[in-house]
């Protein structure tokens, strides 16, 4: 009696239709472990073990830990719909609406737990910072900035992210009393105008560079050449 043929390695079952139980298990394991520990302490090997798959399969689907983290935080469909509404809406109140949406996400434990763990790592782990930046830029801020059509989009995205990360860090990590106890709408009113400026306001033009790469002052002289 012949033994059952061994299954050849390759695409996991279900991948032909785009639905892979293994991929879903990896994402579930990543969400669990990222929420329980810090980003730097959570390894691909540990996630693979939790999902009961081999490490190569994790890399096959996601390529790197920071991409896996970003995928594990993929926004729920209703939040994506809200961001799509932002993109189509009147741009005059984008800042307040984006801040309100962002603060609302922190009320969801499925979002708050892993992102809180991530925020604890961003100032000491460059990869953690890159992962959080990828998530915010791709899922939330980038589409809004792109729809505005304003100049210096990369800088605008970065400026908005500093506001959002700083707000969440002060409220949920440092637990600064005034931030931790503030009403959501009060914070929206305080932070929204700054975010609005970064999204749609006029930004100073970047400094021009001289032939040696030095900043050029408005009068045309290279900054380092001017003597007091």
PDB file of C-alpha atoms in Angstrom:
ATOM      1  CA  UNK A   1       0.000   0.000   0.000  1.00  0.00           C
ATOM      2  CA  UNK A   2       1.472   3.290  -1.095  1.00  0.00           C
ATOM      3  CA  UNK A   3       1.917   6.035   1.424  1.00  0.00           C
ATOM      4  CA  UNK A   4      -0.061   9.212   0.884  1.00  0.00           C
ATOM      5  CA  UNK A   5       1.886  11.589  -1.317  1.00  0.00           C
ATOM      6  CA  UNK A   6       3.661  14.316   0.584  1.00  0.00           C
ATOM      7  CA  UNK A   7       2.368  17.774  -0.038  1.00  0.00           C
ATOM      8  CA  UNK A   8       4.900  19.865  -1.910  1.00  0.00           C
ATOM      9  CA  UNK A   9       5.985  23.104  -0.278  1.00  0.00           C
ATOM     10  CA  UNK A  10       4.675  26.234  -1.884  1.00  0.00           C
ATOM     11  CA  UNK A  11       1.610  28.364  -1.609  1.00  0.00           C
ATOM     12  CA  UNK A  12      -0.462  27.491   1.439  1.00  0.00           C
ATOM     13  CA  UNK A  13      -3.949  26.092   1.055  1.00  0.00           C
ATOM     14  CA  UNK A  14      -6.442  28.808   0.219  1.00  0.00           C
ATOM     15  CA  UNK A  15      -3.967  31.259  -1.283  1.00  0.00           C
ATOM     16  CA  UNK A  16      -5.300  30.783  -4.803  1.00  0.00           C
ATOM     17  CA  UNK A  17      -8.485  32.568  -3.844  1.00  0.00           C
ATOM     18  CA  UNK A  18      -6.695  35.153  -1.742  1.00  0.00           C
ATOM     19  CA  UNK A  19      -8.096  33.634   1.454  1.00  0.00           C
ATOM     20  CA  UNK A  20      -5.415  31.971   3.560  1.00  0.00           C
ATOM     21  CA  UNK A  21      -6.183  30.583   7.027  1.00  0.00           C
ATOM     22  CA  UNK A  22      -2.435  30.573   7.731  1.00  0.00           C
ATOM     23  CA  UNK A  23      -2.149  34.268   6.942  1.00  0.00           C
ATOM     24  CA  UNK A  24      -5.099  35.027   9.200  1.00  0.00           C
ATOM     25  CA  UNK A  25      -3.509  33.022  12.027  1.00  0.00           C
ATOM     26  CA  UNK A  26      -0.265  34.965  11.591  1.00  0.00           C
ATOM     27  CA  UNK A  27      -2.122  38.273  11.856  1.00  0.00           C
ATOM     28  CA  UNK A  28      -4.042  37.106  14.936  1.00  0.00           C
ATOM     29  CA  UNK A  29      -0.807  35.953  16.576  1.00  0.00           C
ATOM     30  CA  UNK A  30       0.916  39.235  15.730  1.00  0.00           C
ATOM     31  CA  UNK A  31      -1.910  41.282  17.234  1.00  0.00           C
ATOM     32  CA  UNK A  32      -1.787  39.205  20.414  1.00  0.00           C
ATOM     33  CA  UNK A  33       1.989  39.318  20.893  1.00  0.00           C
ATOM     34  CA  UNK A  34       2.448  42.956  19.913  1.00  0.00           C
ATOM     35  CA  UNK A  35      -0.228  43.870  22.459  1.00  0.00           C
ATOM     36  CA  UNK A  36       1.323  41.782  25.239  1.00  0.00           C
ATOM     37  CA  UNK A  37       4.915  43.003  24.936  1.00  0.00           C
ATOM     38  CA  UNK A  38       7.016  45.635  23.251  1.00  0.00           C
ATOM     39  CA  UNK A  39       7.697  45.830  19.558  1.00  0.00           C
ATOM     40  CA  UNK A  40      11.400  45.064  19.937  1.00  0.00           C
ATOM     41  CA  UNK A  41      10.746  42.053  22.193  1.00  0.00           C
ATOM     42  CA  UNK A  42       8.226  40.509  19.787  1.00  0.00           C
ATOM     43  CA  UNK A  43      10.055  38.336  17.270  1.00  0.00           C
ATOM     44  CA  UNK A  44       8.993  36.848  13.970  1.00  0.00           C
ATOM     45  CA  UNK A  45       9.932  33.449  15.399  1.00  0.00           C
ATOM     46  CA  UNK A  46       7.575  33.916  18.359  1.00  0.00           C
ATOM     47  CA  UNK A  47       4.754  35.031  16.081  1.00  0.00           C
ATOM     48  CA  UNK A  48       5.300  32.016  13.831  1.00  0.00           C
ATOM     49  CA  UNK A  49       5.223  29.683  16.837  1.00  0.00           C
ATOM     50  CA  UNK A  50       2.007  31.257  18.138  1.00  0.00           C
ATOM     51  CA  UNK A  51       0.413  30.894  14.692  1.00  0.00           C
ATOM     52  CA  UNK A  52       1.752  27.335  14.306  1.00  0.00           C
ATOM     53  CA  UNK A  53       3.517  28.100  11.024  1.00  0.00           C
ATOM     54  CA  UNK A  54       7.161  28.254  10.026  1.00  0.00           C
ATOM     55  CA  UNK A  55       9.115  31.494   9.936  1.00  0.00           C
ATOM     56  CA  UNK A  56       9.514  31.320   6.147  1.00  0.00           C
ATOM     57  CA  UNK A  57       5.753  31.542   5.736  1.00  0.00           C
ATOM     58  CA  UNK A  58       5.599  34.730   7.802  1.00  0.00           C
ATOM     59  CA  UNK A  59       8.302  36.243   5.610  1.00  0.00           C
ATOM     60  CA  UNK A  60       6.512  35.008   2.491  1.00  0.00           C
ATOM     61  CA  UNK A  61       3.374  36.931   3.357  1.00  0.00           C
ATOM     62  CA  UNK A  62       4.793  40.038   5.019  1.00  0.00           C
ATOM     63  CA  UNK A  63       8.511  40.346   4.252  1.00  0.00           C
ATOM     64  CA  UNK A  64       9.509  42.063   7.500  1.00  0.00           C
ATOM     65  CA  UNK A  65       8.362  42.648  11.051  1.00  0.00           C
ATOM     66  CA  UNK A  66       7.426  46.274  10.522  1.00  0.00           C
ATOM     67  CA  UNK A  67       5.265  45.360   7.511  1.00  0.00           C
ATOM     68  CA  UNK A  68       3.617  42.651   9.582  1.00  0.00           C
ATOM     69  CA  UNK A  69       2.923  45.174  12.329  1.00  0.00           C
ATOM     70  CA  UNK A  70       1.388  47.622   9.871  1.00  0.00           C
ATOM     71  CA  UNK A  71      -0.787  44.840   8.423  1.00  0.00           C
ATOM     72  CA  UNK A  72      -1.882  43.730  11.898  1.00  0.00           C
ATOM     73  CA  UNK A  73      -3.192  47.251  12.513  1.00  0.00           C
ATOM     74  CA  UNK A  74      -5.162  47.445   9.288  1.00  0.00           C
ATOM     75  CA  UNK A  75      -8.105  49.676   9.972  1.00  0.00           C
ATOM     76  CA  UNK A  76     -11.617  48.239  10.219  1.00  0.00           C
ATOM     77  CA  UNK A  77     -13.773  48.725   7.147  1.00  0.00           C
ATOM     78  CA  UNK A  78     -15.988  51.360   8.783  1.00  0.00           C
ATOM     79  CA  UNK A  79     -12.918  53.443   9.678  1.00  0.00           C
ATOM     80  CA  UNK A  80     -11.603  53.182   6.131  1.00  0.00           C
ATOM     81  CA  UNK A  81     -15.006  54.407   4.954  1.00  0.00           C
ATOM     82  CA  UNK A  82     -14.706  57.386   7.299  1.00  0.00           C
ATOM     83  CA  UNK A  83     -11.269  58.228   5.903  1.00  0.00           C
ATOM     84  CA  UNK A  84     -12.688  57.972   2.391  1.00  0.00           C
ATOM     85  CA  UNK A  85     -15.395  60.429   3.484  1.00  0.00           C
ATOM     86  CA  UNK A  86     -12.675  62.779   4.733  1.00  0.00           C
ATOM     87  CA  UNK A  87     -10.981  62.655   1.352  1.00  0.00           C
ATOM     88  CA  UNK A  88     -14.233  63.584  -0.406  1.00  0.00           C
ATOM     89  CA  UNK A  89     -15.394  66.194   2.106  1.00  0.00           C
ATOM     90  CA  UNK A  90     -14.998  69.950   2.403  1.00  0.00           C
ATOM     91  CA  UNK A  91     -11.316  70.509   3.219  1.00  0.00           C
ATOM     92  CA  UNK A  92     -11.963  73.400   5.596  1.00  0.00           C
ATOM     93  CA  UNK A  93     -12.446  71.171   8.654  1.00  0.00           C
ATOM     94  CA  UNK A  94     -10.212  68.222   7.749  1.00  0.00           C
ATOM     95  CA  UNK A  95      -7.972  68.784  10.777  1.00  0.00           C
ATOM     96  CA  UNK A  96     -10.708  68.516  13.376  1.00  0.00           C
ATOM     97  CA  UNK A  97     -12.340  65.551  11.662  1.00  0.00           C
ATOM     98  CA  UNK A  98      -9.053  63.647  11.377  1.00  0.00           C
ATOM     99  CA  UNK A  99      -8.165  64.257  15.048  1.00  0.00           C
ATOM    100  CA  UNK A 100     -11.659  63.197  16.138  1.00  0.00           C
ATOM    101  CA  UNK A 101     -11.405  59.988  14.104  1.00  0.00           C
ATOM    102  CA  UNK A 102      -7.929  59.246  15.474  1.00  0.00           C
ATOM    103  CA  UNK A 103      -8.912  59.775  19.111  1.00  0.00           C
ATOM    104  CA  UNK A 104     -11.954  57.596  18.560  1.00  0.00           C
ATOM    105  CA  UNK A 105      -9.722  54.713  17.437  1.00  0.00           C
ATOM    106  CA  UNK A 106      -8.036  54.710  20.850  1.00  0.00           C
ATOM    107  CA  UNK A 107     -11.350  53.717  22.447  1.00  0.00           C
ATOM    108  CA  UNK A 108     -11.132  50.363  20.635  1.00  0.00           C
ATOM    109  CA  UNK A 109      -9.025  47.875  22.670  1.00  0.00           C
ATOM    110  CA  UNK A 110      -8.057  46.007  19.487  1.00  0.00           C
ATOM    111  CA  UNK A 111      -6.330  49.171  18.287  1.00  0.00           C
ATOM    112  CA  UNK A 112      -5.203  50.638  21.600  1.00  0.00           C
ATOM    113  CA  UNK A 113      -3.330  47.636  23.013  1.00  0.00           C
ATOM    114  CA  UNK A 114      -0.826  47.003  20.186  1.00  0.00           C
ATOM    115  CA  UNK A 115      -0.313  50.695  19.394  1.00  0.00           C
ATOM    116  CA  UNK A 116       0.313  51.482  23.060  1.00  0.00           C
ATOM    117  CA  UNK A 117       2.980  48.774  23.089  1.00  0.00           C
ATOM    118  CA  UNK A 118       4.436  50.269  19.914  1.00  0.00           C
ATOM    119  CA  UNK A 119       4.541  53.817  21.288  1.00  0.00           C
ATOM    120  CA  UNK A 120       6.605  52.594  24.230  1.00  0.00           C
ATOM    121  CA  UNK A 121       9.265  51.504  21.747  1.00  0.00           C
ATOM    122  CA  UNK A 122       9.368  54.260  19.133  1.00  0.00           C
ATOM    123  CA  UNK A 123      11.949  56.455  20.856  1.00  0.00           C
ATOM    124  CA  UNK A 124      14.425  53.628  21.404  1.00  0.00           C
ATOM    125  CA  UNK A 125      13.807  51.406  18.386  1.00  0.00           C
ATOM    126  CA  UNK A 126      14.203  52.805  14.861  1.00  0.00           C
ATOM    127  CA  UNK A 127      12.342  49.861  13.351  1.00  0.00           C
ATOM    128  CA  UNK A 128       9.407  50.414  15.687  1.00  0.00           C
ATOM    129  CA  UNK A 129       9.257  54.064  14.678  1.00  0.00           C
ATOM    130  CA  UNK A 130       9.339  53.070  11.001  1.00  0.00           C
ATOM    131  CA  UNK A 131       6.517  50.572  11.509  1.00  0.00           C
ATOM    132  CA  UNK A 132       4.267  53.084  13.230  1.00  0.00           C
ATOM    133  CA  UNK A 133       5.106  55.694  10.610  1.00  0.00           C
ATOM    134  CA  UNK A 134       4.253  53.276   7.812  1.00  0.00           C
ATOM    135  CA  UNK A 135       0.890  52.525   9.364  1.00  0.00           C
ATOM    136  CA  UNK A 136      -0.116  56.131   9.979  1.00  0.00           C
ATOM    137  CA  UNK A 137       1.153  57.394   6.627  1.00  0.00           C
ATOM    138  CA  UNK A 138      -0.414  54.602   4.594  1.00  0.00           C
ATOM    139  CA  UNK A 139      -3.691  54.089   6.403  1.00  0.00           C
ATOM    140  CA  UNK A 140      -4.665  57.489   7.775  1.00  0.00           C
ATOM    141  CA  UNK A 141      -2.683  60.603   6.941  1.00  0.00           C
ATOM    142  CA  UNK A 142      -1.322  59.877   3.469  1.00  0.00           C
ATOM    143  CA  UNK A 143      -4.691  59.555   1.699  1.00  0.00           C
ATOM    144  CA  UNK A 144      -5.940  62.807   3.231  1.00  0.00           C
ATOM    145  CA  UNK A 145      -2.803  64.736   2.271  1.00  0.00           C
ATOM    146  CA  UNK A 146      -2.817  63.276  -1.237  1.00  0.00           C
ATOM    147  CA  UNK A 147      -6.428  64.346  -1.761  1.00  0.00           C
ATOM    148  CA  UNK A 148      -5.655  67.909  -0.679  1.00  0.00           C
ATOM    149  CA  UNK A 149      -3.220  68.317  -3.584  1.00  0.00           C
ATOM    150  CA  UNK A 150      -1.052  70.766  -1.632  1.00  0.00           C
ATOM    151  CA  UNK A 151       2.694  71.194  -2.031  1.00  0.00           C
ATOM    152  CA  UNK A 152       5.316  69.387   0.076  1.00  0.00           C
ATOM    153  CA  UNK A 153       3.091  66.350   0.755  1.00  0.00           C
ATOM    154  CA  UNK A 154       5.811  64.273   2.448  1.00  0.00           C
ATOM    155  CA  UNK A 155       6.514  67.073   4.912  1.00  0.00           C
ATOM    156  CA  UNK A 156       2.802  67.584   5.569  1.00  0.00           C
ATOM    157  CA  UNK A 157       2.370  63.886   6.345  1.00  0.00           C
ATOM    158  CA  UNK A 158       5.288  63.975   8.778  1.00  0.00           C
ATOM    159  CA  UNK A 159       4.036  67.115  10.515  1.00  0.00           C
ATOM    160  CA  UNK A 160       0.554  65.669  11.001  1.00  0.00           C
ATOM    161  CA  UNK A 161       2.009  62.412  12.331  1.00  0.00           C
ATOM    162  CA  UNK A 162       4.070  64.270  14.928  1.00  0.00           C
ATOM    163  CA  UNK A 163       0.877  65.870  16.218  1.00  0.00           C
ATOM    164  CA  UNK A 164      -1.053  62.598  16.348  1.00  0.00           C
ATOM    165  CA  UNK A 165       1.748  60.537  17.895  1.00  0.00           C
ATOM    166  CA  UNK A 166       2.548  63.237  20.434  1.00  0.00           C
ATOM    167  CA  UNK A 167      -1.105  63.598  21.408  1.00  0.00           C
ATOM    168  CA  UNK A 168      -1.563  59.867  21.901  1.00  0.00           C
ATOM    169  CA  UNK A 169       1.745  59.527  23.729  1.00  0.00           C
ATOM    170  CA  UNK A 170       0.863  62.275  26.175  1.00  0.00           C
ATOM    171  CA  UNK A 171      -2.662  60.967  26.718  1.00  0.00           C
ATOM    172  CA  UNK A 172      -2.094  57.191  26.856  1.00  0.00           C
ATOM    173  CA  UNK A 173       1.614  56.616  27.622  1.00  0.00           C
ATOM    174  CA  UNK A 174       2.703  59.534  29.803  1.00  0.00           C
ATOM    175  CA  UNK A 175      -0.870  59.910  31.076  1.00  0.00           C
ATOM    176  CA  UNK A 176      -0.358  63.650  31.523  1.00  0.00           C
ATOM    177  CA  UNK A 177      -3.337  64.557  33.748  1.00  0.00           C
ATOM    178  CA  UNK A 178      -4.639  67.417  31.630  1.00  0.00           C
ATOM    179  CA  UNK A 179      -4.536  65.265  28.485  1.00  0.00           C
ATOM    180  CA  UNK A 180      -5.689  62.003  30.064  1.00  0.00           C
ATOM    181  CA  UNK A 181      -8.804  63.595  31.550  1.00  0.00           C
ATOM    182  CA  UNK A 182      -9.642  66.030  28.751  1.00  0.00           C
ATOM    183  CA  UNK A 183     -12.877  65.612  26.848  1.00  0.00           C
ATOM    184  CA  UNK A 184     -12.377  64.402  23.284  1.00  0.00           C
ATOM    185  CA  UNK A 185     -14.087  67.405  21.731  1.00  0.00           C
ATOM    186  CA  UNK A 186     -11.937  69.770  23.781  1.00  0.00           C
ATOM    187  CA  UNK A 187      -8.804  68.110  22.405  1.00  0.00           C
ATOM    188  CA  UNK A 188     -10.240  68.196  18.889  1.00  0.00           C
ATOM    189  CA  UNK A 189     -10.798  71.940  19.231  1.00  0.00           C
ATOM    190  CA  UNK A 190      -7.242  72.434  20.551  1.00  0.00           C
ATOM    191  CA  UNK A 191      -5.286  70.236  18.159  1.00  0.00           C
ATOM    192  CA  UNK A 192      -7.505  70.316  15.067  1.00  0.00           C
ATOM    193  CA  UNK A 193      -6.427  73.801  13.879  1.00  0.00           C
ATOM    194  CA  UNK A 194      -2.736  72.847  13.971  1.00  0.00           C
ATOM    195  CA  UNK A 195      -3.424  69.673  11.990  1.00  0.00           C
ATOM    196  CA  UNK A 196      -5.574  71.691   9.581  1.00  0.00           C
ATOM    197  CA  UNK A 197      -2.659  74.037   8.911  1.00  0.00           C
ATOM    198  CA  UNK A 198      -0.330  71.122   8.230  1.00  0.00           C
ATOM    199  CA  UNK A 199      -2.875  69.557   5.871  1.00  0.00           C
ATOM    200  CA  UNK A 200      -3.944  72.558   3.829  1.00  0.00           C
ATOM    201  CA  UNK A 201      -2.208  75.719   5.069  1.00  0.00           C
ATOM    202  CA  UNK A 202       0.664  77.534   3.461  1.00  0.00           C
ATOM    203  CA  UNK A 203       4.066  76.143   4.449  1.00  0.00           C
ATOM    204  CA  UNK A 204       7.335  78.060   4.106  1.00  0.00           C
ATOM    205  CA  UNK A 205       9.245  77.181   0.961  1.00  0.00           C
ATOM    206  CA  UNK A 206      12.198  74.847   1.529  1.00  0.00           C
ATOM    207  CA  UNK A 207      15.594  76.545   1.715  1.00  0.00           C
ATOM    208  CA  UNK A 208      17.417  76.518  -1.579  1.00  0.00           C
ATOM    209  CA  UNK A 209      20.809  74.856  -1.631  1.00  0.00           C
ATOM    210  CA  UNK A 210      24.062  76.319  -2.881  1.00  0.00           C
ATOM    211  CA  UNK A 211      26.560  74.485  -5.027  1.00  0.00           C
ATOM    212  CA  UNK A 212      28.169  72.979  -1.908  1.00  0.00           C
ATOM    213  CA  UNK A 213      24.805  71.919  -0.497  1.00  0.00           C
ATOM    214  CA  UNK A 214      24.666  74.778   2.030  1.00  0.00           C
ATOM    215  CA  UNK A 215      21.399  76.646   2.717  1.00  0.00           C
ATOM    216  CA  UNK A 216      21.042  79.829   0.659  1.00  0.00           C
ATOM    217  CA  UNK A 217      19.607  82.873   2.407  1.00  0.00           C
ATOM    218  CA  UNK A 218      16.933  85.018   0.711  1.00  0.00           C
ATOM    219  CA  UNK A 219      19.533  87.584  -0.359  1.00  0.00           C
ATOM    220  CA  UNK A 220      21.312  84.892  -2.389  1.00  0.00           C
ATOM    221  CA  UNK A 221      24.392  84.543  -0.187  1.00  0.00           C
ATOM    222  CA  UNK A 222      25.277  81.136   1.125  1.00  0.00           C
ATOM    223  CA  UNK A 223      24.460  81.046   4.824  1.00  0.00           C
ATOM    224  CA  UNK A 224      27.859  79.882   5.939  1.00  0.00           C
ATOM    225  CA  UNK A 225      29.639  82.614   3.989  1.00  0.00           C
ATOM    226  CA  UNK A 226      27.992  85.524   5.787  1.00  0.00           C
ATOM    227  CA  UNK A 227      30.207  86.822   8.548  1.00  0.00           C
ATOM    228  CA  UNK A 228      28.895  88.769  11.554  1.00  0.00           C
TER     229      UNK A 228
END
